[in-house]
PDB file of C-alpha atoms in Angstrom:
ATOM      1  CA  UNK A   1       0.015  -0.040  -0.003  1.00 72.00           C
ATOM      2  CA  UNK A   2       2.827   2.524  -0.664  1.00 80.00           C
ATOM      3  CA  UNK A   3       0.667   4.713  -2.841  1.00 75.00           C
ATOM      4  CA  UNK A   4      -2.116   4.755  -0.359  1.00 76.00           C
ATOM      5  CA  UNK A   5       0.276   5.436   2.549  1.00 80.00           C
ATOM      6  CA  UNK A   6       1.974   8.323   0.571  1.00 78.00           C
ATOM      7  CA  UNK A   7      -1.376  10.129   0.409  1.00 74.00           C
ATOM      8  CA  UNK A   8      -3.001   9.115   3.721  1.00 79.00           C
ATOM      9  CA  UNK A   9      -2.619  12.252   5.780  1.00 79.00           C
ATOM     10  CA  UNK A  10      -4.513  14.930   7.441  1.00 80.00           C
ATOM     11  CA  UNK A  11      -1.933  17.361   5.917  1.00 79.00           C
ATOM     12  CA  UNK A  12      -3.724  18.822   2.849  1.00 71.00           C
ATOM     13  CA  UNK A  13      -0.365  19.155   0.976  1.00 72.00           C
ATOM     14  CA  UNK A  14       0.002  15.301   0.997  1.00 71.00           C
ATOM     15  CA  UNK A  15      -3.584  14.474   0.064  1.00 67.00           C
ATOM     16  CA  UNK A  16      -4.447  12.945  -3.277  1.00 64.00           C
ATOM     17  CA  UNK A  17      -7.435  15.088  -4.419  1.00 61.00           C
ATOM     18  CA  UNK A  18      -8.117  13.275  -7.630  1.00 59.00           C
ATOM     19  CA  UNK A  19      -9.144  10.034  -5.866  1.00 54.00           C
ATOM     20  CA  UNK A  20     -12.857  10.419  -6.782  1.00 56.00           C
ATOM     21  CA  UNK A  21     -11.899   9.936 -10.421  1.00 59.00           C
ATOM     22  CA  UNK A  22     -10.796   6.371  -9.491  1.00 58.00           C
ATOM     23  CA  UNK A  23     -13.446   5.240  -7.046  1.00 62.00           C
ATOM     24  CA  UNK A  24     -17.130   4.322  -6.753  1.00 63.00           C
ATOM     25  CA  UNK A  25     -17.374   2.489  -9.986  1.00 77.00           C
ATOM     26  CA  UNK A  26     -18.420  -0.987  -8.944  1.00 82.00           C
ATOM     27  CA  UNK A  27     -18.359  -2.442 -12.489  1.00 86.00           C
ATOM     28  CA  UNK A  28     -14.924  -1.043 -13.219  1.00 83.00           C
ATOM     29  CA  UNK A  29     -13.575  -2.375  -9.913  1.00 86.00           C
ATOM     30  CA  UNK A  30     -15.091  -5.885 -10.453  1.00 91.00           C
ATOM     31  CA  UNK A  31     -13.626  -5.951 -14.025  1.00 91.00           C
ATOM     32  CA  UNK A  32     -10.240  -4.949 -12.618  1.00 90.00           C
ATOM     33  CA  UNK A  33     -10.345  -7.609  -9.954  1.00 94.00           C
ATOM     34  CA  UNK A  34     -11.379 -10.276 -12.422  1.00 96.00           C
ATOM     35  CA  UNK A  35      -8.524  -9.268 -14.761  1.00 95.00           C
ATOM     36  CA  UNK A  36      -6.028  -9.424 -11.894  1.00 96.00           C
ATOM     37  CA  UNK A  37      -7.387 -12.851 -10.938  1.00 97.00           C
ATOM     38  CA  UNK A  38      -6.881 -14.027 -14.534  1.00 96.00           C
ATOM     39  CA  UNK A  39      -3.227 -12.809 -14.503  1.00 96.00           C
ATOM     40  CA  UNK A  40      -2.563 -14.564 -11.245  1.00 97.00           C
ATOM     41  CA  UNK A  41      -4.271 -17.830 -12.016  1.00 97.00           C
ATOM     42  CA  UNK A  42      -3.992 -18.416 -15.776  1.00 96.00           C
ATOM     43  CA  UNK A  43      -0.889 -18.813 -17.990  1.00 97.00           C
ATOM     44  CA  UNK A  44      -1.271 -15.354 -19.609  1.00 97.00           C
ATOM     45  CA  UNK A  45       2.436 -14.882 -20.245  1.00 97.00           C
ATOM     46  CA  UNK A  46       2.638 -18.253 -21.972  1.00 97.00           C
ATOM     47  CA  UNK A  47      -0.277 -17.283 -24.218  1.00 97.00           C
ATOM     48  CA  UNK A  48       1.465 -13.981 -25.093  1.00 98.00           C
ATOM     49  CA  UNK A  49       4.694 -15.838 -25.951  1.00 98.00           C
ATOM     50  CA  UNK A  50       2.733 -18.292 -28.094  1.00 98.00           C
ATOM     51  CA  UNK A  51       0.949 -15.516 -29.992  1.00 98.00           C
ATOM     52  CA  UNK A  52       4.134 -13.596 -30.593  1.00 98.00           C
ATOM     53  CA  UNK A  53       5.913 -16.736 -31.796  1.00 98.00           C
ATOM     54  CA  UNK A  54       3.074 -17.635 -34.225  1.00 98.00           C
ATOM     55  CA  UNK A  55       3.005 -14.001 -35.461  1.00 98.00           C
ATOM     56  CA  UNK A  56       6.761 -14.170 -36.206  1.00 98.00           C
ATOM     57  CA  UNK A  57       6.299 -17.432 -38.218  1.00 96.00           C
ATOM     58  CA  UNK A  58       3.329 -15.955 -40.128  1.00 95.00           C
ATOM     59  CA  UNK A  59       5.143 -12.716 -40.844  1.00 95.00           C
ATOM     60  CA  UNK A  60       8.169 -14.621 -42.203  1.00 94.00           C
ATOM     61  CA  UNK A  61       5.872 -16.485 -44.616  1.00 90.00           C
ATOM     62  CA  UNK A  62       4.062 -13.322 -45.659  1.00 89.00           C
ATOM     63  CA  UNK A  63       7.312 -11.350 -46.309  1.00 86.00           C
ATOM     64  CA  UNK A  64       7.878 -13.657 -49.283  1.00 82.00           C
ATOM     65  CA  UNK A  65       4.543 -12.533 -50.979  1.00 77.00           C
ATOM     66  CA  UNK A  66       4.858  -9.984 -53.743  1.00 72.00           C
ATOM     67  CA  UNK A  67       1.982  -7.893 -52.596  1.00 80.00           C
ATOM     68  CA  UNK A  68       3.212  -7.477 -49.010  1.00 86.00           C
ATOM     69  CA  UNK A  69       5.539  -4.563 -48.741  1.00 87.00           C
ATOM     70  CA  UNK A  70       6.548  -4.957 -45.143  1.00 91.00           C
ATOM     71  CA  UNK A  71       5.674  -6.644 -41.844  1.00 94.00           C
ATOM     72  CA  UNK A  72       6.205  -5.179 -38.397  1.00 96.00           C
ATOM     73  CA  UNK A  73       5.659  -6.799 -35.081  1.00 98.00           C
ATOM     74  CA  UNK A  74       5.653  -5.583 -31.453  1.00 97.00           C
ATOM     75  CA  UNK A  75       4.799  -8.470 -29.149  1.00 97.00           C
ATOM     76  CA  UNK A  76       1.289  -9.667 -29.968  1.00 98.00           C
ATOM     77  CA  UNK A  77       0.662  -6.926 -32.546  1.00 97.00           C
ATOM     78  CA  UNK A  78       1.482  -7.746 -36.142  1.00 97.00           C
ATOM     79  CA  UNK A  79       1.109  -5.253 -39.022  1.00 95.00           C
ATOM     80  CA  UNK A  80       1.138  -6.084 -42.703  1.00 92.00           C
ATOM     81  CA  UNK A  81       1.654  -3.395 -45.263  1.00 90.00           C
ATOM     82  CA  UNK A  82      -0.155  -4.291 -48.513  1.00 86.00           C
ATOM     83  CA  UNK A  83       1.038  -3.089 -51.866  1.00 83.00           C
ATOM     84  CA  UNK A  84      -1.439  -0.517 -52.965  1.00 80.00           C
ATOM     85  CA  UNK A  85      -1.220   2.322 -55.479  1.00 75.00           C
ATOM     86  CA  UNK A  86      -2.048   5.080 -52.918  1.00 73.00           C
ATOM     87  CA  UNK A  87      -0.051   3.239 -50.250  1.00 68.00           C
ATOM     88  CA  UNK A  88      -1.236   5.404 -47.353  1.00 74.00           C
ATOM     89  CA  UNK A  89      -3.624   5.668 -44.443  1.00 75.00           C
ATOM     90  CA  UNK A  90      -6.388   7.025 -46.521  1.00 79.00           C
ATOM     91  CA  UNK A  91      -6.279   4.221 -49.114  1.00 82.00           C
ATOM     92  CA  UNK A  92      -9.657   2.914 -50.248  1.00 81.00           C
ATOM     93  CA  UNK A  93      -8.275  -0.527 -49.683  1.00 84.00           C
ATOM     94  CA  UNK A  94      -8.926  -0.302 -45.981  1.00 85.00           C
ATOM     95  CA  UNK A  95     -12.771  -0.180 -46.120  1.00 86.00           C
ATOM     96  CA  UNK A  96     -12.796  -2.868 -48.787  1.00 85.00           C
ATOM     97  CA  UNK A  97     -10.638  -5.166 -46.711  1.00 87.00           C
ATOM     98  CA  UNK A  98     -12.828  -4.473 -43.631  1.00 88.00           C
ATOM     99  CA  UNK A  99     -15.844  -5.736 -45.582  1.00 88.00           C
ATOM    100  CA  UNK A 100     -13.854  -8.700 -46.911  1.00 86.00           C
ATOM    101  CA  UNK A 101     -12.868  -9.760 -43.426  1.00 90.00           C
ATOM    102  CA  UNK A 102     -16.369  -9.255 -41.928  1.00 91.00           C
ATOM    103  CA  UNK A 103     -17.836 -11.549 -44.676  1.00 88.00           C
ATOM    104  CA  UNK A 104     -15.507 -14.267 -43.388  1.00 89.00           C
ATOM    105  CA  UNK A 105     -16.239 -13.655 -39.721  1.00 92.00           C
ATOM    106  CA  UNK A 106     -12.870 -12.229 -38.893  1.00 92.00           C
ATOM    107  CA  UNK A 107     -12.721  -9.115 -36.857  1.00 92.00           C
ATOM    108  CA  UNK A 108      -9.711  -7.033 -38.104  1.00 91.00           C
ATOM    109  CA  UNK A 109      -9.440  -3.304 -38.567  1.00 82.00           C
ATOM    110  CA  UNK A 110      -7.375  -2.420 -41.630  1.00 89.00           C
ATOM    111  CA  UNK A 111      -6.182   1.168 -41.719  1.00 88.00           C
ATOM    112  CA  UNK A 112      -5.573   2.142 -45.305  1.00 86.00           C
ATOM    113  CA  UNK A 113      -3.162  -0.400 -46.799  1.00 87.00           C
ATOM    114  CA  UNK A 114      -2.189  -1.727 -43.250  1.00 91.00           C
ATOM    115  CA  UNK A 115      -3.744  -4.749 -41.724  1.00 92.00           C
ATOM    116  CA  UNK A 116      -3.201  -5.130 -37.978  1.00 94.00           C
ATOM    117  CA  UNK A 117      -3.704  -8.386 -36.063  1.00 97.00           C
ATOM    118  CA  UNK A 118      -4.058  -7.626 -32.471  1.00 96.00           C
ATOM    119  CA  UNK A 119      -5.730 -10.729 -30.903  1.00 97.00           C
ATOM    120  CA  UNK A 120      -6.839 -10.994 -27.360  1.00 96.00           C
ATOM    121  CA  UNK A 121      -4.631 -13.016 -25.065  1.00 96.00           C
ATOM    122  CA  UNK A 122      -7.333 -15.626 -24.667  1.00 94.00           C
ATOM    123  CA  UNK A 123      -7.478 -16.446 -28.431  1.00 97.00           C
ATOM    124  CA  UNK A 124      -7.468 -20.074 -29.232  1.00 96.00           C
ATOM    125  CA  UNK A 125      -5.133 -21.824 -31.702  1.00 96.00           C
ATOM    126  CA  UNK A 126      -7.854 -22.444 -34.238  1.00 96.00           C
ATOM    127  CA  UNK A 127      -9.162 -18.882 -34.094  1.00 97.00           C
ATOM    128  CA  UNK A 128      -5.643 -17.465 -34.747  1.00 97.00           C
ATOM    129  CA  UNK A 129      -5.174 -19.977 -37.500  1.00 95.00           C
ATOM    130  CA  UNK A 130      -8.446 -18.767 -39.114  1.00 94.00           C
ATOM    131  CA  UNK A 131      -7.227 -15.188 -39.098  1.00 95.00           C
ATOM    132  CA  UNK A 132      -3.921 -16.275 -40.785  1.00 94.00           C
ATOM    133  CA  UNK A 133      -5.869 -18.429 -43.318  1.00 90.00           C
ATOM    134  CA  UNK A 134      -8.192 -15.530 -44.275  1.00 90.00           C
ATOM    135  CA  UNK A 135      -5.123 -13.258 -44.801  1.00 88.00           C
ATOM    136  CA  UNK A 136      -2.814 -15.731 -46.441  1.00 82.00           C
ATOM    137  CA  UNK A 137      -2.253 -15.114 -50.150  1.00 57.00           C
ATOM    138  CA  UNK A 138      -2.997 -18.636 -51.397  1.00 51.00           C
ATOM    139  CA  UNK A 139      -6.405 -18.915 -49.641  1.00 45.00           C
ATOM    140  CA  UNK A 140      -7.212 -15.482 -48.392  1.00 54.00           C
ATOM    141  CA  UNK A 141      -7.927 -11.881 -49.198  1.00 58.00           C
ATOM    142  CA  UNK A 142      -4.851 -11.131 -51.292  1.00 63.00           C
ATOM    143  CA  UNK A 143      -5.805 -13.513 -54.120  1.00 55.00           C
ATOM    144  CA  UNK A 144      -9.607 -13.250 -53.727  1.00 52.00           C
ATOM    145  CA  UNK A 145      -9.613  -9.571 -53.168  1.00 57.00           C
ATOM    146  CA  UNK A 146      -7.136  -8.612 -55.892  1.00 58.00           C
ATOM    147  CA  UNK A 147      -8.883 -10.896 -58.511  1.00 55.00           C
ATOM    148  CA  UNK A 148     -12.344  -9.628 -57.520  1.00 56.00           C
ATOM    149  CA  UNK A 149     -11.206  -6.025 -58.019  1.00 54.00           C
ATOM    150  CA  UNK A 150      -9.125  -6.549 -61.194  1.00 53.00           C
ATOM    151  CA  UNK A 151      -5.859  -5.673 -59.385  1.00 50.00           C
ATOM    152  CA  UNK A 152      -2.912  -7.480 -60.986  1.00 46.00           C
TER     153      UNK A 152
END
């Protein structure tokens, strides 16, 4: 309780006056407690390591594709930059890809020509494989999307 002790005082100069911003929300407190329990009782770090490892393997495969300009990864976040004429955040490719993913029951949020995979730590192996399958060139959006839209 070092934070509590640092501010527990009758001396107004030591009081923490913003405490009301962080109290009295029973739902938020219950969610925070449930989250802390999950981190204590479940193998969350192992799940994170598994996701990061699978992302690295997928990124390596995708880097060999001609319509992938670059891949970037930070932990469990993987970004794929797709070759697109406009090649920027405002690319029309983003909304088209969003619709493509939704039609296949995959929740991804492309931003322009960038596709980000940011799975929750509780994602299952089959669910992550489905995301990769939908994205993968041989079976997924790159071939289907590009052929459908007449993009060479």
